[in-house]
Coordinates of C-alpha atoms and ligand atoms in Angstrom, one line a residue:
M37 CA -2.9 -19.7 -23.5
S38 CA -3.2 -18.3 -19.9
K39 CA -3.9 -14.6 -19.3
R40 CA -1.0 -12.2 -18.9
V41 CA -0.9 -9.5 -16.3
L42 CA 1.6 -6.5 -15.8
I43 CA 2.2 -5.6 -12.2
T44 CA 4.1 -2.4 -11.5
G45 CA 5.8 -2.0 -8.1
A46 CA 6.1 -5.8 -8.2
A47 CA 9.1 -5.9 -5.9
G48 CA 7.3 -4.0 -3.2
F49 CA 5.2 -5.2 -0.3
L50 CA 1.8 -5.3 -2.0
G51 CA 3.2 -5.9 -5.5
S52 CA 5.1 -9.0 -4.5
H53 CA 2.0 -10.5 -2.8
L54 CA 0.0 -9.8 -6.0
C55 CA 2.7 -11.6 -8.1
D56 CA 2.4 -14.6 -5.9
R57 CA -1.4 -14.6 -6.1
F58 CA -1.5 -14.2 -9.9
I59 CA 1.1 -17.0 -10.4
A60 CA -0.9 -19.2 -8.1
E61 CA -4.0 -18.5 -10.2
G62 CA -2.2 -19.6 -13.4
Y63 CA -1.5 -16.2 -15.0
R64 CA 1.6 -15.2 -16.8
V65 CA 3.1 -12.3 -14.8
V66 CA 5.2 -9.4 -16.1
A67 CA 6.7 -7.7 -13.1
M68 CA 8.1 -4.2 -13.2
D69 CA 9.9 -2.1 -10.6
N70 CA 12.5 0.6 -10.4
L71 CA 13.7 -0.8 -7.0
I72 CA 13.7 2.6 -5.3
T73 CA 11.6 1.3 -2.4
G74 CA 11.1 -2.3 -3.6
D75 CA 13.4 -5.2 -3.0
L76 CA 14.2 -8.1 -5.4
K77 CA 14.3 -10.4 -2.3
N78 CA 10.5 -10.2 -2.3
I79 CA 10.1 -11.9 -5.7
E80 CA 13.4 -13.8 -6.2
H81 CA 11.5 -17.1 -5.5
L82 CA 9.6 -16.5 -8.7
F83 CA 12.5 -15.9 -11.1
H84 CA 12.9 -19.5 -12.1
L85 CA 9.3 -19.7 -13.3
E86 CA 8.7 -19.6 -17.1
K87 CA 5.5 -17.7 -16.4
F88 CA 7.4 -14.9 -14.6
E89 CA 9.4 -12.1 -16.2
F90 CA 10.9 -9.1 -14.5
Y91 CA 11.8 -5.6 -15.9
H92 CA 13.9 -3.1 -14.0
H93 CA 12.1 0.0 -15.2
D94 CA 10.7 3.3 -13.9
V95 CA 7.1 3.6 -15.1
S96 CA 7.4 7.4 -15.0
R97 CA 9.3 6.9 -18.3
F98 CA 7.7 5.5 -21.4
V99 CA 6.6 1.9 -20.7
H100 CA 7.0 -0.7 -23.4
V101 CA 5.9 -4.3 -23.0
A102 CA 6.0 -6.6 -26.0
G103 CA 3.1 -9.0 -26.6
D104 CA -0.4 -9.2 -25.3
L105 CA -1.6 -8.0 -21.9
D106 CA -5.0 -8.7 -20.3
Y107 CA -4.6 -6.8 -17.1
I108 CA -2.4 -4.1 -15.7
L109 CA -2.1 -3.5 -11.9
H110 CA -0.4 -0.2 -11.1
F111 CA 1.1 -0.5 -7.6
A112 CA 4.4 1.4 -8.2
S113 CA 4.7 4.3 -5.7
P114 CA 6.5 5.1 -2.5
A115 CA 3.8 4.5 0.1
S116 CA 5.3 5.2 3.6
P117 CA 5.0 8.9 4.7
I118 CA 8.7 9.0 5.4
D119 CA 9.5 7.6 1.9
Y120 CA 7.4 10.1 0.1
L121 CA 8.8 13.0 2.2
K122 CA 12.2 11.9 1.1
I123 CA 11.4 11.5 -2.6
P124 CA 8.5 13.8 -3.1
I125 CA 9.0 14.5 -6.8
Q126 CA 9.3 10.9 -7.8
T127 CA 6.1 10.3 -5.8
L128 CA 4.3 12.9 -7.8
K129 CA 5.7 11.7 -11.1
V130 CA 4.7 8.1 -10.6
G131 CA 1.2 9.1 -9.8
S132 CA 0.9 11.4 -12.8
L133 CA 3.4 10.6 -15.6
G134 CA 3.4 7.0 -14.5
I135 CA -0.3 6.5 -14.7
H136 CA -0.5 8.3 -18.0
N137 CA 2.0 5.9 -19.5
L138 CA 0.2 2.9 -18.1
L139 CA -3.2 4.1 -19.3
G140 CA -1.7 4.6 -22.8
L141 CA -0.3 1.0 -22.6
A142 CA -3.7 -0.4 -21.4
K143 CA -5.4 1.4 -24.3
S144 CA -3.0 0.0 -26.9
K145 CA -3.3 -3.5 -25.5
N146 CA -7.0 -3.3 -24.8
A147 CA -6.2 -4.4 -21.3
R148 CA -8.1 -3.7 -18.1
L149 CA -6.2 -1.4 -15.7
L150 CA -6.6 -1.4 -11.9
I151 CA -4.9 1.3 -9.9
A152 CA -3.8 1.3 -6.2
S153 CA -5.4 4.3 -4.7
T154 CA -5.5 5.0 -1.0
S155 CA -7.4 6.1 2.1
E156 CA -5.1 9.2 1.9
V157 CA -7.5 10.6 -0.8
Y158 CA -9.7 11.3 2.3
G159 CA -6.9 13.3 3.9
D160 CA -7.6 14.1 7.5
P161 CA -11.3 13.0 7.2
M162 CA -14.2 15.0 8.6
V163 CA -16.5 12.1 7.9
H164 CA -16.2 8.9 9.9
P165 CA -16.0 6.1 8.9
Q166 CA -15.0 7.0 5.4
K167 CA -17.4 6.0 2.5
E168 CA -16.3 6.2 -1.1
S169 CA -18.7 9.0 -1.6
Y170 CA -16.7 11.3 0.7
W171 CA -14.5 13.8 -1.2
G172 CA -11.9 14.2 1.5
N173 CA -10.0 16.9 3.3
V174 CA -6.5 17.1 1.9
N175 CA -3.8 19.8 2.3
P176 CA -2.3 20.0 -1.2
V177 CA 0.8 21.9 0.0
G178 CA 1.4 20.0 3.2
P179 CA 4.1 17.2 3.5
R180 CA 1.6 14.5 2.7
G181 CA 0.2 16.4 -0.3
V182 CA 2.8 14.9 -2.7
Y183 CA 1.3 11.5 -2.1
D184 CA -2.4 12.4 -1.6
E185 CA -2.6 14.7 -4.6
A186 CA -0.7 12.2 -6.8
K187 CA -3.2 9.5 -5.9
R188 CA -6.2 11.9 -6.4
F189 CA -4.9 12.9 -9.8
Q190 CA -4.3 9.2 -10.6
E191 CA -8.0 8.5 -9.9
A192 CA -9.1 11.5 -12.0
M193 CA -6.9 10.5 -14.9
T194 CA -8.1 6.9 -14.7
M195 CA -11.7 7.9 -14.6
A196 CA -11.2 10.2 -17.6
Y197 CA -9.8 7.3 -19.7
H198 CA -12.7 5.2 -18.6
T199 CA -15.3 7.8 -19.6
Y200 CA -13.6 9.3 -22.6
H201 CA -11.9 6.3 -24.2
G202 CA -14.2 3.6 -22.7
L203 CA -11.1 1.9 -21.1
E204 CA -11.9 -0.8 -18.5
T205 CA -10.6 0.5 -15.2
R206 CA -10.8 -0.4 -11.5
I207 CA -9.9 1.8 -8.5
V208 CA -9.1 0.3 -5.1
R209 CA -8.7 2.6 -2.1
I210 CA -6.4 0.8 0.2
F211 CA -6.4 1.4 3.9
N212 CA -3.5 0.7 6.3
T213 CA -2.2 -2.8 5.4
Y214 CA 0.4 -5.0 7.1
G215 CA 2.1 -8.3 6.8
P216 CA 5.3 -10.1 5.8
R217 CA 7.6 -8.1 3.3
M218 CA 6.9 -4.7 4.8
R219 CA 10.3 -3.0 5.2
L220 CA 11.5 -3.1 8.8
N221 CA 12.7 0.5 8.5
D222 CA 10.2 2.1 6.2
G223 CA 9.0 4.4 9.1
R224 CA 5.5 3.1 9.2
V225 CA 4.0 2.4 12.6
L226 CA 3.9 -1.4 12.7
P227 CA 7.5 -2.1 11.5
A228 CA 8.6 0.8 13.6
F229 CA 7.2 -0.6 16.8
I230 CA 8.2 -4.2 16.1
G231 CA 11.7 -3.1 15.1
Q232 CA 12.0 -1.0 18.3
A233 CA 10.8 -4.0 20.4
L234 CA 13.4 -6.3 18.7
R235 CA 16.2 -3.9 19.2
G236 CA 15.3 -3.3 22.9
E237 CA 14.3 0.3 22.3
D238 CA 11.3 2.2 23.7
L239 CA 8.3 2.5 21.3
T240 CA 7.8 5.9 19.8
V241 CA 4.2 7.0 19.8
F242 CA 3.7 10.3 17.8
G243 CA 1.4 12.9 19.4
D244 CA -0.7 11.7 22.4
G245 CA -1.5 8.4 20.6
S246 CA -5.2 9.1 20.4
Q247 CA -5.2 9.1 16.6
T248 CA -6.7 6.0 15.1
R249 CA -6.0 3.6 12.2
S250 CA -7.6 0.3 11.0
F251 CA -5.1 -2.4 10.0
C252 CA -5.8 -5.0 7.4
Y253 CA -3.8 -8.2 7.0
V254 CA -2.2 -8.4 3.5
D255 CA -3.9 -11.7 2.4
D256 CA -7.3 -10.1 3.0
L257 CA -6.4 -7.1 0.9
I258 CA -5.0 -9.2 -2.0
E259 CA -8.3 -11.2 -2.0
G260 CA -10.3 -7.9 -2.2
I261 CA -8.1 -6.6 -5.1
Y262 CA -8.4 -9.9 -7.0
R263 CA -12.2 -9.8 -6.7
L264 CA -12.4 -6.2 -7.7
L265 CA -10.2 -6.7 -10.8
L266 CA -12.5 -9.5 -12.0
S267 CA -15.7 -7.5 -11.2
D268 CA -17.5 -5.1 -13.5
Y269 CA -17.4 -2.2 -11.1
A270 CA -15.5 0.9 -12.3
Q271 CA -16.1 3.2 -9.3
P272 CA -13.6 3.4 -6.4
V273 CA -13.9 0.7 -3.7
N274 CA -12.5 0.8 -0.2
I275 CA -10.6 -2.3 0.9
G276 CA -9.5 -2.4 4.5
N277 CA -10.3 -3.8 7.9
P278 CA -12.8 -1.7 9.8
D279 CA -11.4 -2.8 13.2
E280 CA -10.2 0.6 14.4
I281 CA -7.6 1.1 17.2
T282 CA -5.8 4.1 18.7
I283 CA -2.0 4.2 18.2
S284 CA -1.5 4.0 22.0
Q285 CA -3.6 0.8 22.2
F286 CA -1.7 -0.5 19.2
A287 CA 1.7 0.1 21.0
E288 CA 0.4 -1.8 24.0
E289 CA -0.6 -4.7 21.7
I290 CA 2.9 -4.8 20.3
I291 CA 4.5 -4.7 23.7
K292 CA 2.3 -7.7 24.8
L293 CA 3.0 -9.6 21.5
T294 CA 6.8 -9.2 21.6
G295 CA 7.1 -9.5 25.4
T296 CA 9.5 -6.5 25.4
S297 CA 10.2 -4.8 28.7
Q298 CA 10.5 -1.4 27.0
K299 CA 8.0 1.4 27.5
V300 CA 6.1 3.9 25.3
I301 CA 7.7 7.3 24.8
Y302 CA 5.9 10.2 23.1
K303 CA 7.3 12.2 20.2
P304 CA 5.8 15.2 18.3
L305 CA 2.9 14.5 15.9
P306 CA 3.9 14.8 12.3
K307 CA 2.2 17.7 10.4
D308 CA -1.2 16.8 8.9
D309 CA -1.2 13.4 10.5
P310 CA -4.8 12.2 10.1
T311 CA -6.7 12.0 13.4
Q312 CA -8.9 9.1 12.5
R313 CA -9.3 6.5 9.8
Q314 CA -11.7 3.6 9.4
P315 CA -13.0 2.2 6.1
D316 CA -16.7 1.8 5.4
I317 CA -16.7 -1.4 3.4
S318 CA -20.3 -1.7 2.6
V319 CA -19.6 -1.4 -1.2
A320 CA -16.9 -4.1 -1.1
R321 CA -19.4 -6.3 0.9
E322 CA -22.2 -5.8 -1.6
I323 CA -20.3 -5.7 -4.9
L324 CA -17.5 -8.1 -4.2
N325 CA -19.0 -10.2 -1.4
W326 CA -15.7 -9.5 0.4
E327 CA -14.8 -8.8 4.0
P328 CA -11.6 -9.4 6.0
K329 CA -11.1 -12.8 7.6
V330 CA -7.9 -12.4 9.5
N331 CA -8.1 -10.7 12.9
R332 CA -5.3 -8.5 14.2
A333 CA -4.0 -11.0 16.8
E334 CA -3.5 -13.7 14.1
G335 CA -2.1 -11.2 11.5
L336 CA 0.3 -9.6 14.0
K337 CA 1.6 -13.0 15.1
I338 CA 2.5 -14.0 11.5
T339 CA 4.1 -10.6 10.8
Y340 CA 6.1 -10.6 14.0
D341 CA 7.4 -14.1 13.1
Y342 CA 8.4 -12.8 9.7
F343 CA 10.3 -9.8 11.2
K344 CA 12.0 -12.1 13.7
S345 CA 13.2 -14.4 10.8
L346 CA 15.1 -11.6 9.1
P347 CA 18.9 -11.4 9.4
E348 CA 19.9 -9.3 12.4
E349 CA 21.7 -6.7 10.3
D350 CA 18.3 -5.7 8.8
L351 CA 17.3 -4.5 12.2
Y352 CA 20.1 -1.9 12.2
K353 CA 19.9 -0.8 8.6
K354 CA 19.4 2.9 8.7
E355 CA 17.1 3.9 5.9
H356 CA 16.0 7.1 7.4
N357 CA 18.3 9.3 9.5
T358 CA 15.7 11.6 10.9
F359 CA 12.0 12.2 11.3
E360 CA 12.6 15.8 12.1
G361 CA 11.8 17.3 8.7
Y362 CA 8.6 15.5 8.6
I363 CA 7.6 16.2 12.2
K364 CA 8.3 20.0 12.1
K365 CA 5.1 22.0 11.9
Ligands
UDP263 N1 3.3 6.6 14.3 C1 3.8 6.5 15.6 N2 5.1 6.1 15.8 C2 5.9 5.7 14.8 C3 5.4 5.7 13.5 C4 4.1 6.2 13.2 O1 3.0 6.8 16.5 O2 7.1 5.3 15.1 C5 1.9 7.0 14.0 C6 1.8 8.1 12.9 O3 1.9 9.4 13.5 C7 0.3 7.8 12.5 C8 0.1 6.3 12.7 O4 1.2 5.9 13.6 O5 -0.6 8.5 13.4 C9 0.3 5.5 11.4 O6 1.4 6.0 10.7 P1 2.0 5.3 9.4 O7 3.2 6.0 9.1 O8 2.1 3.8 9.6 O9 0.9 5.5 8.3 P2 -0.3 6.5 8.0 O10 -1.5 5.8 8.3 O11 -0.1 7.8 8.8 O12 -0.1 6.8 6.5

């Protein structure tokens, strides 16, 4: 019998790519999502498969899965700054109550659990690039605190189950990732810029655009996660692409890629927006023999083609009416 894996947040950007990968590897996949930020369109191509089941469920409530489970991957959470500003309590609940439920499930099934953590545990980092050994610089009561602290708690809780109960656990710290199935209007910088270019609007750079990010193509990230799950390494591992770029340069790249004649306009910088971010991936290189393979030009081209292929009405779907609450200092 093939192995069985539970993926939470399965209808989301990363969760849906994980479903594809585990199906391709021959696993039986139990997918779970409350569909607050996820979209069934991302996994509907899997519904006819016997090896695929879907449960519409919020993991912040008690989680029951009948039968055996070998692995659990916890990817349920709002992940865009605008999303978690809009639903802060749910964000805190899925990182705390949600992980507690899943740890309990993992213990009862004797399953290995991997959690999606984040570069946000480093906050606005004082150490650059960020190594796993850095403890971070997070404002617990700032707008991003609801996400950052939920993820930090999630790591602590997971580690406690590992040391106290001997549960097999894995922690991946995910840096900015992009690719097909990101939501066009989720507020994150890449879909924001491409959406603006496609609508013929100016590109909105927040602040002076000197803040940096390092963007990893989704296939590379999924490969790193897959290797980490199957490794025997229980400490946190950064997975991301160290190729760092300022947001201004990034806007210029999108202008070139899309051929838009629009220009860059500047908007206020959101409160607590990290000034720099670049993963140190020496642990992933050494332990997992992993490094990213897709460069930004290739990855952006695939992602742009995906966004162009969406129905035109998606371009005008208003998910977020305003950035003001987030931006206000
Ligand atoms: N950003 C921007 N314009 C936008 C959206 C985001 O300049 O329309 C900036 C944002 O202020 C941040 C960076 O792009 O400095 C990345 O933002 P994102 O929301 O994608 O994710 P983050 O890395 O901040 O979690």
